[in-house]
Structures are given as structure tokens and as C-alpha cells.
PDB file of C-alpha atoms in Angstrom:
ATOM      1  CA  ASN W 260     -21.863  12.234  -5.815  1.00 48.00           C
ATOM      2  CA  GLY W 261     -20.297  13.939  -8.819  1.00 47.00           C
ATOM      3  CA  LYS W 262     -15.862  14.051  -8.675  1.00 50.00           C
ATOM      4  CA  GLU W 263     -13.910  17.361  -8.534  1.00 50.00           C
ATOM      5  CA  GLU W 264     -11.559  17.599 -11.703  1.00 52.00           C
ATOM      6  CA  LYS W 265      -8.736  15.667 -11.414  1.00 49.00           C
ATOM      7  CA  PRO W 266      -4.631  17.031 -11.127  1.00 49.00           C
ATOM      8  CA  SER W 267      -2.891  15.992 -14.229  1.00 46.00           C
ATOM      9  CA  SER W 268      -0.456  13.565 -12.363  1.00 48.00           C
ATOM     10  CA  MET W 269      -0.577  11.323  -9.799  1.00 51.00           C
ATOM     11  CA  ALA W 270       2.334  13.436  -7.917  1.00 48.00           C
ATOM     12  CA  GLY W 271       0.152  16.288  -7.276  1.00 48.00           C
ATOM     13  CA  TYR W 272      -2.471  13.815  -5.656  1.00 46.00           C
ATOM     14  CA  TYR W 273       0.488  12.985  -2.845  1.00 49.00           C
ATOM     15  CA  ALA W 274       1.816  15.893  -2.739  1.00 48.00           C
ATOM     16  CA  ALA W 275      -1.584  17.087  -1.159  1.00 47.00           C
ATOM     17  CA  GLY W 276      -2.138  13.901   0.174  1.00 48.00           C
ATOM     18  CA  ALA W 277       1.730  14.418   2.063  1.00 48.00           C
ATOM     19  CA  ASN W 278       0.450  17.892   3.017  1.00 49.00           C
ATOM     20  CA  LEU W 279      -3.107  17.021   4.514  1.00 47.00           C
ATOM     21  CA  VAL W 280      -0.950  14.070   6.460  1.00 48.00           C
ATOM     22  CA  GLN W 281       1.689  16.303   8.474  1.00 45.00           C
ATOM     23  CA  GLU W 282      -1.461  19.066   8.779  1.00 41.00           C
ATOM     24  CA  SER W 283      -3.249  16.672  10.708  1.00 38.00           C
ATOM     25  CA  ALA W 284      -0.586  14.950  12.451  1.00 37.00           C
ATOM     26  CA  PHE W 285      -2.287  11.720  10.753  1.00 42.00           C
ATOM     27  CA  ALA W 286      -5.364  12.126  13.313  1.00 40.00           C
ATOM     28  CA  ARG W 287      -8.739  10.862  11.824  1.00 47.00           C
ATOM     29  CA  PRO W 288     -11.008  13.584  10.492  1.00 48.00           C
ATOM     30  CA  MET W 289     -13.554  13.517  13.149  1.00 49.00           C
ATOM     31  CA  PRO W 290     -17.232  14.033  11.668  1.00 48.00           C
ATOM     32  CA  GLN W 291     -19.305  16.627  12.033  1.00 52.00           C
ATOM     33  CA  THR W 292     -22.510  16.185  13.793  1.00 50.00           C
ATOM     34  CA  ASN W 293     -25.138  16.093  10.941  1.00 60.00           C
ATOM     35  CA  GLN W 294     -22.537  13.790   9.472  1.00 70.00           C
ATOM     36  CA  VAL W 295     -23.215  10.304   9.093  1.00 82.00           C
ATOM     37  CA  GLU W 296     -20.825   7.310   8.290  1.00 89.00           C
ATOM     38  CA  TYR W 297     -20.895   4.844   6.126  1.00 93.00           C
ATOM     39  CA  LYS W 298     -18.351   1.492   6.807  1.00 95.00           C
ATOM     40  CA  VAL W 299     -17.407  -0.474   4.393  1.00 96.00           C
ATOM     41  CA  PRO W 300     -14.924  -3.556   6.069  1.00 97.00           C
ATOM     42  CA  LEU W 301     -11.753  -4.121   4.112  1.00 97.00           C
ATOM     43  CA  ASP W 302     -10.042  -7.524   3.711  1.00 97.00           C
ATOM     44  CA  ALA W 303      -6.951  -7.854   5.469  1.00 97.00           C
ATOM     45  CA  PHE W 304      -4.236  -6.612   3.127  1.00 97.00           C
ATOM     46  CA  TYR W 305      -0.792  -6.313   2.839  1.00 94.00           C
ATOM     47  CA  ALA W 306       1.950  -3.819   1.052  1.00 94.00           C
ATOM     48  CA  ALA W 307       5.271  -4.570   1.181  1.00 94.00           C
ATOM     49  CA  LEU W 308       8.182  -1.648   2.539  1.00 94.00           C
ATOM     50  CA  LEU W 309      12.354  -1.390   0.895  1.00 92.00           C
ATOM     51  CA  SER W 310      14.238  -4.269   2.338  1.00 91.00           C
ATOM     52  CA  VAL W 311      15.592  -4.051   5.687  1.00 91.00           C
ATOM     53  CA  ASP W 312      18.775  -3.606   4.585  1.00 90.00           C
ATOM     54  CA  SER W 313      17.534   0.046   2.262  1.00 89.00           C
ATOM     55  CA  PRO W 314      19.523   2.920   3.186  1.00 88.00           C
ATOM     56  CA  TYR W 315      16.435   5.141   2.455  1.00 87.00           C
ATOM     57  CA  ILE W 316      14.654   6.543   5.362  1.00 85.00           C
ATOM     58  CA  LEU W 317      11.205   5.452   6.098  1.00 84.00           C
ATOM     59  CA  GLU W 318       8.790   9.025   6.538  1.00 77.00           C
ATOM     60  CA  TYR W 319       6.017   7.444   8.832  1.00 75.00           C
ATOM     61  CA  TYR W 320       7.608   4.976  10.831  1.00 69.00           C
ATOM     62  CA  ARG W 321       5.477   6.022  13.622  1.00 72.00           C
ATOM     63  CA  PRO W 322       2.586   3.221  14.312  1.00 61.00           C
ATOM     64  CA  ASN W 323      -0.002   5.672  14.163  1.00 73.00           C
ATOM     65  CA  LYS W 324       2.054   8.118  11.432  1.00 85.00           C
ATOM     66  CA  MET W 325       2.169   5.066   9.702  1.00 88.00           C
ATOM     67  CA  GLU W 326      -1.460   4.160   9.301  1.00 92.00           C
ATOM     68  CA  GLY W 327      -2.200   7.866   8.262  1.00 92.00           C
ATOM     69  CA  ALA W 328      -0.196   7.274   5.912  1.00 93.00           C
ATOM     70  CA  VAL W 329      -1.553   4.231   4.085  1.00 95.00           C
ATOM     71  CA  SER W 330      -5.112   5.661   4.248  1.00 95.00           C
ATOM     72  CA  THR W 331      -3.880   8.678   2.452  1.00 95.00           C
ATOM     73  CA  TYR W 332      -2.354   7.195  -0.324  1.00 96.00           C
ATOM     74  CA  LEU W 333      -5.504   5.118  -0.429  1.00 97.00           C
ATOM     75  CA  VAL W 334      -7.858   8.080  -0.868  1.00 96.00           C
ATOM     76  CA  SER W 335      -5.335   9.640  -2.946  1.00 96.00           C
ATOM     77  CA  PHE W 336      -5.339   6.352  -5.485  1.00 97.00           C
ATOM     78  CA  ILE W 337      -8.717   6.058  -5.527  1.00 97.00           C
ATOM     79  CA  ASP W 338      -9.767   9.710  -6.130  1.00 96.00           C
ATOM     80  CA  ALA W 339      -7.271   9.320  -9.253  1.00 96.00           C
ATOM     81  CA  ASN W 340      -7.518   5.685 -10.697  1.00 96.00           C
ATOM     82  CA  VAL W 341     -11.730   5.207  -9.657  1.00 95.00           C
ATOM     83  CA  ASP W 342     -14.274   6.403 -12.134  1.00 93.00           C
ATOM     84  CA  ASP W 343     -17.071   4.769 -10.837  1.00 93.00           C
ATOM     85  CA  TRP W 344     -17.524   5.718  -7.284  1.00 95.00           C
ATOM     86  CA  SER W 345     -16.204   9.018  -5.651  1.00 93.00           C
ATOM     87  CA  PRO W 346     -13.164   7.890  -3.057  1.00 94.00           C
ATOM     88  CA  PRO W 347     -14.102   7.700   0.802  1.00 96.00           C
ATOM     89  CA  THR W 348     -13.121  10.676   3.397  1.00 95.00           C
ATOM     90  CA  HIS W 349     -10.380   8.015   4.770  1.00 96.00           C
ATOM     91  CA  PHE W 350      -9.706   4.726   5.611  1.00 97.00           C
ATOM     92  CA  GLU W 351      -9.780   3.228   9.706  1.00 96.00           C
ATOM     93  CA  LEU W 352      -6.920   1.199   9.678  1.00 96.00           C
ATOM     94  CA  GLU W 353      -5.256  -1.417  12.125  1.00 94.00           C
ATOM     95  CA  CYS W 354      -1.623  -1.778  10.836  1.00 92.00           C
ATOM     96  CA  SER W 355       1.034  -4.175  12.210  1.00 92.00           C
ATOM     97  CA  ARG W 356       4.411  -4.314  11.336  1.00 90.00           C
ATOM     98  CA  SER W 357       6.491  -8.092  10.387  1.00 93.00           C
ATOM     99  CA  LYS W 358       9.725  -8.512   7.894  1.00 94.00           C
ATOM    100  CA  GLU W 359       8.811 -11.261   5.391  1.00 94.00           C
ATOM    101  CA  GLN W 360      11.274 -13.058   3.031  1.00 92.00           C
ATOM    102  CA  PHE W 361      11.281 -11.457  -0.860  1.00 90.00           C
ATOM    103  CA  GLY W 362      13.267 -13.320  -3.320  1.00 89.00           C
ATOM    104  CA  SER W 363      16.543 -12.518  -1.652  1.00 90.00           C
ATOM    105  CA  GLU W 364      16.232  -9.974   0.447  1.00 91.00           C
ATOM    106  CA  ILE W 365      14.011  -9.269   3.268  1.00 95.00           C
ATOM    107  CA  ARG W 366      11.417  -6.976   3.427  1.00 94.00           C
ATOM    108  CA  ARG W 367       9.321  -4.921   6.112  1.00 92.00           C
ATOM    109  CA  VAL W 368       5.654  -5.352   5.382  1.00 94.00           C
ATOM    110  CA  LEU W 369       2.577  -3.701   6.718  1.00 93.00           C
ATOM    111  CA  ASN W 370      -0.858  -5.946   7.338  1.00 95.00           C
ATOM    112  CA  CYS W 371      -3.382  -4.094   7.263  1.00 96.00           C
ATOM    113  CA  GLU W 372      -7.356  -4.182   8.051  1.00 96.00           C
ATOM    114  CA  GLY W 373      -9.990  -1.902   9.154  1.00 97.00           C
ATOM    115  CA  ASN W 374     -12.938   0.198   7.012  1.00 97.00           C
ATOM    116  CA  ALA W 375     -13.308   2.747   4.695  1.00 97.00           C
ATOM    117  CA  VAL W 376     -15.383   5.450   5.781  1.00 96.00           C
ATOM    118  CA  PHE W 377     -17.519   7.355   3.355  1.00 96.00           C
ATOM    119  CA  ALA W 378     -19.619  10.219   3.726  1.00 92.00           C
ATOM    120  CA  TYR W 379     -22.558   9.471   1.217  1.00 87.00           C
ATOM    121  CA  THR W 380     -24.650   6.451   0.546  1.00 84.00           C
ATOM    122  CA  PRO W 381     -25.365   4.240  -1.136  1.00 87.00           C
ATOM    123  CA  GLN W 382     -21.635   3.520  -0.647  1.00 87.00           C
ATOM    124  CA  PRO W 383     -20.105   1.261  -3.334  1.00 94.00           C
ATOM    125  CA  ARG W 384     -19.729  -2.671  -2.593  1.00 95.00           C
ATOM    126  CA  LYS W 385     -17.620  -4.056  -0.370  1.00 96.00           C
ATOM    127  CA  ARG W 386     -15.508  -6.638  -3.546  1.00 96.00           C
ATOM    128  CA  SER W 387     -15.251  -2.827  -5.853  1.00 97.00           C
ATOM    129  CA  VAL W 388     -13.658  -1.384  -2.630  1.00 97.00           C
ATOM    130  CA  ASN W 389     -11.167  -4.024  -2.211  1.00 97.00           C
ATOM    131  CA  ASP W 390     -10.243  -4.637  -5.667  1.00 97.00           C
ATOM    132  CA  ALA W 391      -9.079  -0.993  -5.362  1.00 97.00           C
ATOM    133  CA  VAL W 392      -7.559  -1.721  -2.040  1.00 97.00           C
ATOM    134  CA  HIS W 393      -5.558  -4.510  -3.152  1.00 97.00           C
ATOM    135  CA  GLN W 394      -4.861  -2.589  -6.759  1.00 97.00           C
ATOM    136  CA  ALA W 395      -3.292   0.240  -5.333  1.00 97.00           C
ATOM    137  CA  PHE W 396      -0.427  -1.932  -3.911  1.00 96.00           C
ATOM    138  CA  ALA W 397       0.076  -4.505  -6.849  1.00 94.00           C
ATOM    139  CA  GLY W 398       2.633  -3.261 -10.394  1.00 91.00           C
ATOM    140  CA  ALA W 399       3.810   0.292 -10.780  1.00 90.00           C
ATOM    141  CA  TYR W 400       0.985   1.279  -8.598  1.00 93.00           C
ATOM    142  CA  HIS W 401       3.457  -0.294  -5.685  1.00 93.00           C
ATOM    143  CA  GLU W 402       6.159   1.654  -6.549  1.00 90.00           C
ATOM    144  CA  GLU W 403       4.469   4.773  -6.393  1.00 92.00           C
ATOM    145  CA  PHE W 404       3.551   3.750  -2.854  1.00 94.00           C
ATOM    146  CA  LEU W 405       7.083   2.900  -2.301  1.00 92.00           C
ATOM    147  CA  GLN W 406       7.866   6.355  -3.264  1.00 89.00           C
ATOM    148  CA  PHE W 407       4.942   8.014  -1.224  1.00 91.00           C
ATOM    149  CA  MET W 408       6.566   6.248   1.998  1.00 90.00           C
ATOM    150  CA  TYR W 409       9.900   7.425   0.872  1.00 89.00           C
ATOM    151  CA  PRO W 410      10.497  10.914   0.058  1.00 82.00           C
ATOM    152  CA  ASP W 411      14.588   9.950  -0.589  1.00 81.00           C
ATOM    153  CA  TYR W 412      13.446   7.365  -2.586  1.00 80.00           C
ATOM    154  CA  VAL W 413      11.464   9.312  -5.769  1.00 67.00           C
ATOM    155  CA  SER W 414      14.520  11.305  -6.318  1.00 57.00           C
ATOM    156  CA  ASN W 415      17.308   8.864  -6.017  1.00 58.00           C
ATOM    157  CA  GLU W 416      15.082   6.564  -8.038  1.00 57.00           C
ATOM    158  CA  LEU W 417      14.284   9.559 -10.214  1.00 62.00           C
ATOM    159  CA  LYS W 418      17.715  10.239 -11.124  1.00 63.00           C
ATOM    160  CA  LEU W 419      19.021   6.120 -12.002  1.00 61.00           C
ATOM    161  CA  ASN W 420      16.012   6.490 -14.124  1.00 62.00           C
ATOM    162  CA  SER W 421      16.918   9.330 -15.793  1.00 63.00           C
ATOM    163  CA  ASP W 422      20.239   7.765 -16.444  1.00 60.00           C
ATOM    164  CA  LYS W 423      19.361   4.659 -17.066  1.00 61.00           C
ATOM    165  CA  LYS W 424      16.998   6.705 -20.214  1.00 62.00           C
ATOM    166  CA  ASP W 425      20.262   9.016 -20.644  1.00 61.00           C
ATOM    167  CA  LYS W 426      22.172   5.938 -21.625  1.00 63.00           C
ATOM    168  CA  LYS W 427      19.617   4.525 -23.700  1.00 59.00           C
ATOM    169  CA  GLN W 428      18.872   7.475 -25.520  1.00 64.00           C
ATOM    170  CA  GLN W 429      23.130   7.785 -26.221  1.00 67.00           C
ATOM    171  CA  LYS W 430      22.577   4.202 -27.689  1.00 66.00           C
ATOM    172  CA  LEU W 431      19.399   5.004 -29.865  1.00 65.00           C
ATOM    173  CA  GLU W 432      21.825   8.041 -31.466  1.00 65.00           C
ATOM    174  CA  MET W 433      24.756   5.706 -32.132  1.00 69.00           C
ATOM    175  CA  ASN W 434      22.280   3.176 -34.217  1.00 62.00           C
ATOM    176  CA  LEU W 435      20.927   5.502 -35.816  1.00 60.00           C
ATOM    177  CA  ALA W 436      24.219   7.568 -37.026  1.00 63.00           C
ATOM    178  CA  GLN W 437      25.227   3.749 -37.997  1.00 65.00           C
ATOM    179  CA  LEU W 438      21.943   3.140 -40.292  1.00 57.00           C
ATOM    180  CA  SER W 439      22.322   6.297 -41.452  1.00 58.00           C
ATOM    181  CA  ARG W 440      25.786   6.049 -43.220  1.00 59.00           C
ATOM    182  CA  PRO W 441      25.172   4.266 -46.929  1.00 60.00           C
ATOM    183  CA  ARG W 442      25.872   0.827 -46.935  1.00 59.00           C
ATOM    184  CA  PRO W 443      27.616  -0.812 -49.862  1.00 59.00           C
ATOM    185  CA  ASN W 444      25.611  -1.776 -52.436  1.00 62.00           C
ATOM    186  CA  LYS W 445      26.966  -5.489 -53.112  1.00 60.00           C
ATOM    187  CA  GLN W 446      24.855  -5.548 -56.652  1.00 62.00           C
ATOM    188  CA  GLN W 447      26.824  -2.484 -57.735  1.00 61.00           C
ATOM    189  CA  ASP W 448      30.314  -3.611 -56.705  1.00 62.00           C
ATOM    190  CA  ALA W 449      29.528  -7.043 -58.881  1.00 63.00           C
ATOM    191  CA  VAL W 450      28.854  -4.957 -61.838  1.00 63.00           C
ATOM    192  CA  SER W 451      31.927  -2.946 -61.410  1.00 69.00           C
ATOM    193  CA  ASN W 452      34.127  -5.911 -60.631  1.00 73.00           C
ATOM    194  CA  LYS W 453      33.089  -7.239 -63.941  1.00 74.00           C
ATOM    195  CA  GLN W 454      33.379  -4.278 -65.924  1.00 78.00           C
ATOM    196  CA  GLN W 455      36.840  -3.924 -64.488  1.00 77.00           C
ATOM    197  CA  LYS W 456      37.473  -7.309 -65.643  1.00 79.00           C
ATOM    198  CA  LYS W 457      36.288  -7.047 -69.031  1.00 79.00           C
ATOM    199  CA  GLU W 458      38.050  -3.315 -69.561  1.00 79.00           C
ATOM    200  CA  GLN W 459      41.308  -5.463 -68.817  1.00 79.00           C
ATOM    201  CA  ILE W 460      40.878  -8.257 -71.123  1.00 82.00           C
ATOM    202  CA  LYS W 461      39.870  -5.866 -73.707  1.00 76.00           C
ATOM    203  CA  LEU W 462      43.337  -4.354 -73.235  1.00 78.00           C
ATOM    204  CA  GLU W 463      45.005  -7.258 -72.891  1.00 77.00           C
ATOM    205  CA  ARG W 464      44.079  -7.981 -76.812  1.00 78.00           C
ATOM    206  CA  GLN W 465      45.241  -4.735 -77.726  1.00 75.00           C
ATOM    207  CA  GLN W 466      48.416  -5.225 -76.485  1.00 74.00           C
ATOM    208  CA  GLN W 467      48.427  -8.703 -77.908  1.00 73.00           C
ATOM    209  CA  ARG W 468      47.095  -7.632 -81.210  1.00 74.00           C
ATOM    210  CA  GLN W 469      49.920  -4.543 -81.068  1.00 69.00           C
ATOM    211  CA  ASP W 470      52.616  -7.072 -80.133  1.00 66.00           C
ATOM    212  CA  GLY W 471      51.811  -9.344 -83.127  1.00 63.00           C
ATOM    213  CA  GLY W 472      51.835  -6.628 -85.584  1.00 58.00           C
ATOM    214  CA  HIS W 473      55.688  -5.690 -84.334  1.00 54.00           C
ATOM    215  CA  ARG W 474      56.461  -9.289 -85.120  1.00 56.00           C
ATOM    216  CA  MET W 475      54.891  -9.108 -88.627  1.00 54.00           C
ATOM    217  CA  LEU W 476      56.941  -5.819 -89.406  1.00 49.00           C
ATOM    218  CA  ARG W 477      59.841  -7.312 -88.018  1.00 55.00           C
ATOM    219  CA  THR W 478      59.684 -10.470 -89.950  1.00 52.00           C
ATOM    220  CA  SER W 479      58.713  -8.266 -93.609  1.00 52.00           C
ATOM    221  CA  SER W 480      61.470  -6.182 -93.147  1.00 52.00           C
ATOM    222  CA  ARG W 481      64.583  -9.020 -92.745  1.00 54.00           C
ATOM    223  CA  GLN W 482      62.936 -10.866 -96.366  1.00 54.00           C
TER     224      GLN W 482
END
């Protein structure tokens, strides 16, 4: 049950999976005559798509292609993220589509059930397989699923993220530039001001002594 070396990125898995899907027209691989299939039943699960008002086009909109795409995504996801057991050959899925409210928007939703089909035994436990399936549509992995289902969404979202990163980088550079400027030293300024006052007082006293001397000279000369 050794696993082959994995590509360096999830994009490699999904790109390979998309090619496989296109070549097979989402047809379920037929087992060879000497091949035995081992099925693990799945708990019902759902996968939220984009909003019904989304401008992005769903690549796999036909029911049979939709289920084949979800199967391909799940196989790729398990191969990339699960180390305890090898991925199934495919998933036998039946999915219905509906619309549900998510916050302030209405989204298309896939409601699926079926089996994970393995070509080896002993196959993983049902709980382990179902946990992996649910994880594939949670958090950041859900974003990867959307990118798999909407090719245009990938390029546009990557551009938006890139623009956000550029703005963050510009803000960071501005902050660094401000930090690199010499800050006024309040202690040094206080010492400098104190010294200037001392010098001014000293000069005033010298001026007073000189004025007093001139007055004494004028008085003596009159006498």
C-alpha cells in the first residue's frame, strides 16, 4: 500500500485530476476482470458552491460531470493530505443540487452520498474515510474546491489576492521608512535647551558687568 511521491503543490493534483476528468468524460473507471472492488459507504455530505449571482461559470454543470468532478477532487485531496492510507480509485456518488441561504447570499449546494471505492484490502475504516471527505470541504480546502470547480474564479481570485498583497507590501514599506527616520531625542533636546539657557544667562551677566564698569568709569571721571 505504498504511496507514490506527491507533486509539490495541490495545484499539480487538481490540474492532473482535471485532465483525467476531461479524458474520461467523468465515466467511472471500469474494473478489470480480475480486480475486486472494496466499497466504504459515505455519510451524506454537502459542498457549497458560489452564490447564484456569481459571475463565474461552473465548469462541470451537468449532473454526471458534477459528480465526476467531486470524485476527482476528493481522490486528489486524499492523496495530497492523508498519509495513513492510500486514496480510493474513485467515488461512486449521487448528488442533488439545491439553493440555500448562507449569511446574506444564496448559494448553490451539492448534496451527495455514495461510496468510496478501493482496489485494495483492508480498506480504511468508515469513520476515517468520512472524516477526510468532510475535511475536503472545510476551511481553506473549501476555497481549493471552488477553484477546482470554477476555472475563472482561480485567475480572478489570485489576481485580487495579489493586489491585496501589493497594497500590504506598500504599507509595510511605508512603515519601515518611517521607522528608519531618525527620531528626536527628547533627553538630548532638554540638555541642549538647558545649555542654551546657561549660555544666555552667562552672556547677560557679562553684559551687566560691562555696563556696571562703564558707569563706574563715568562717575570717577566726573569727580
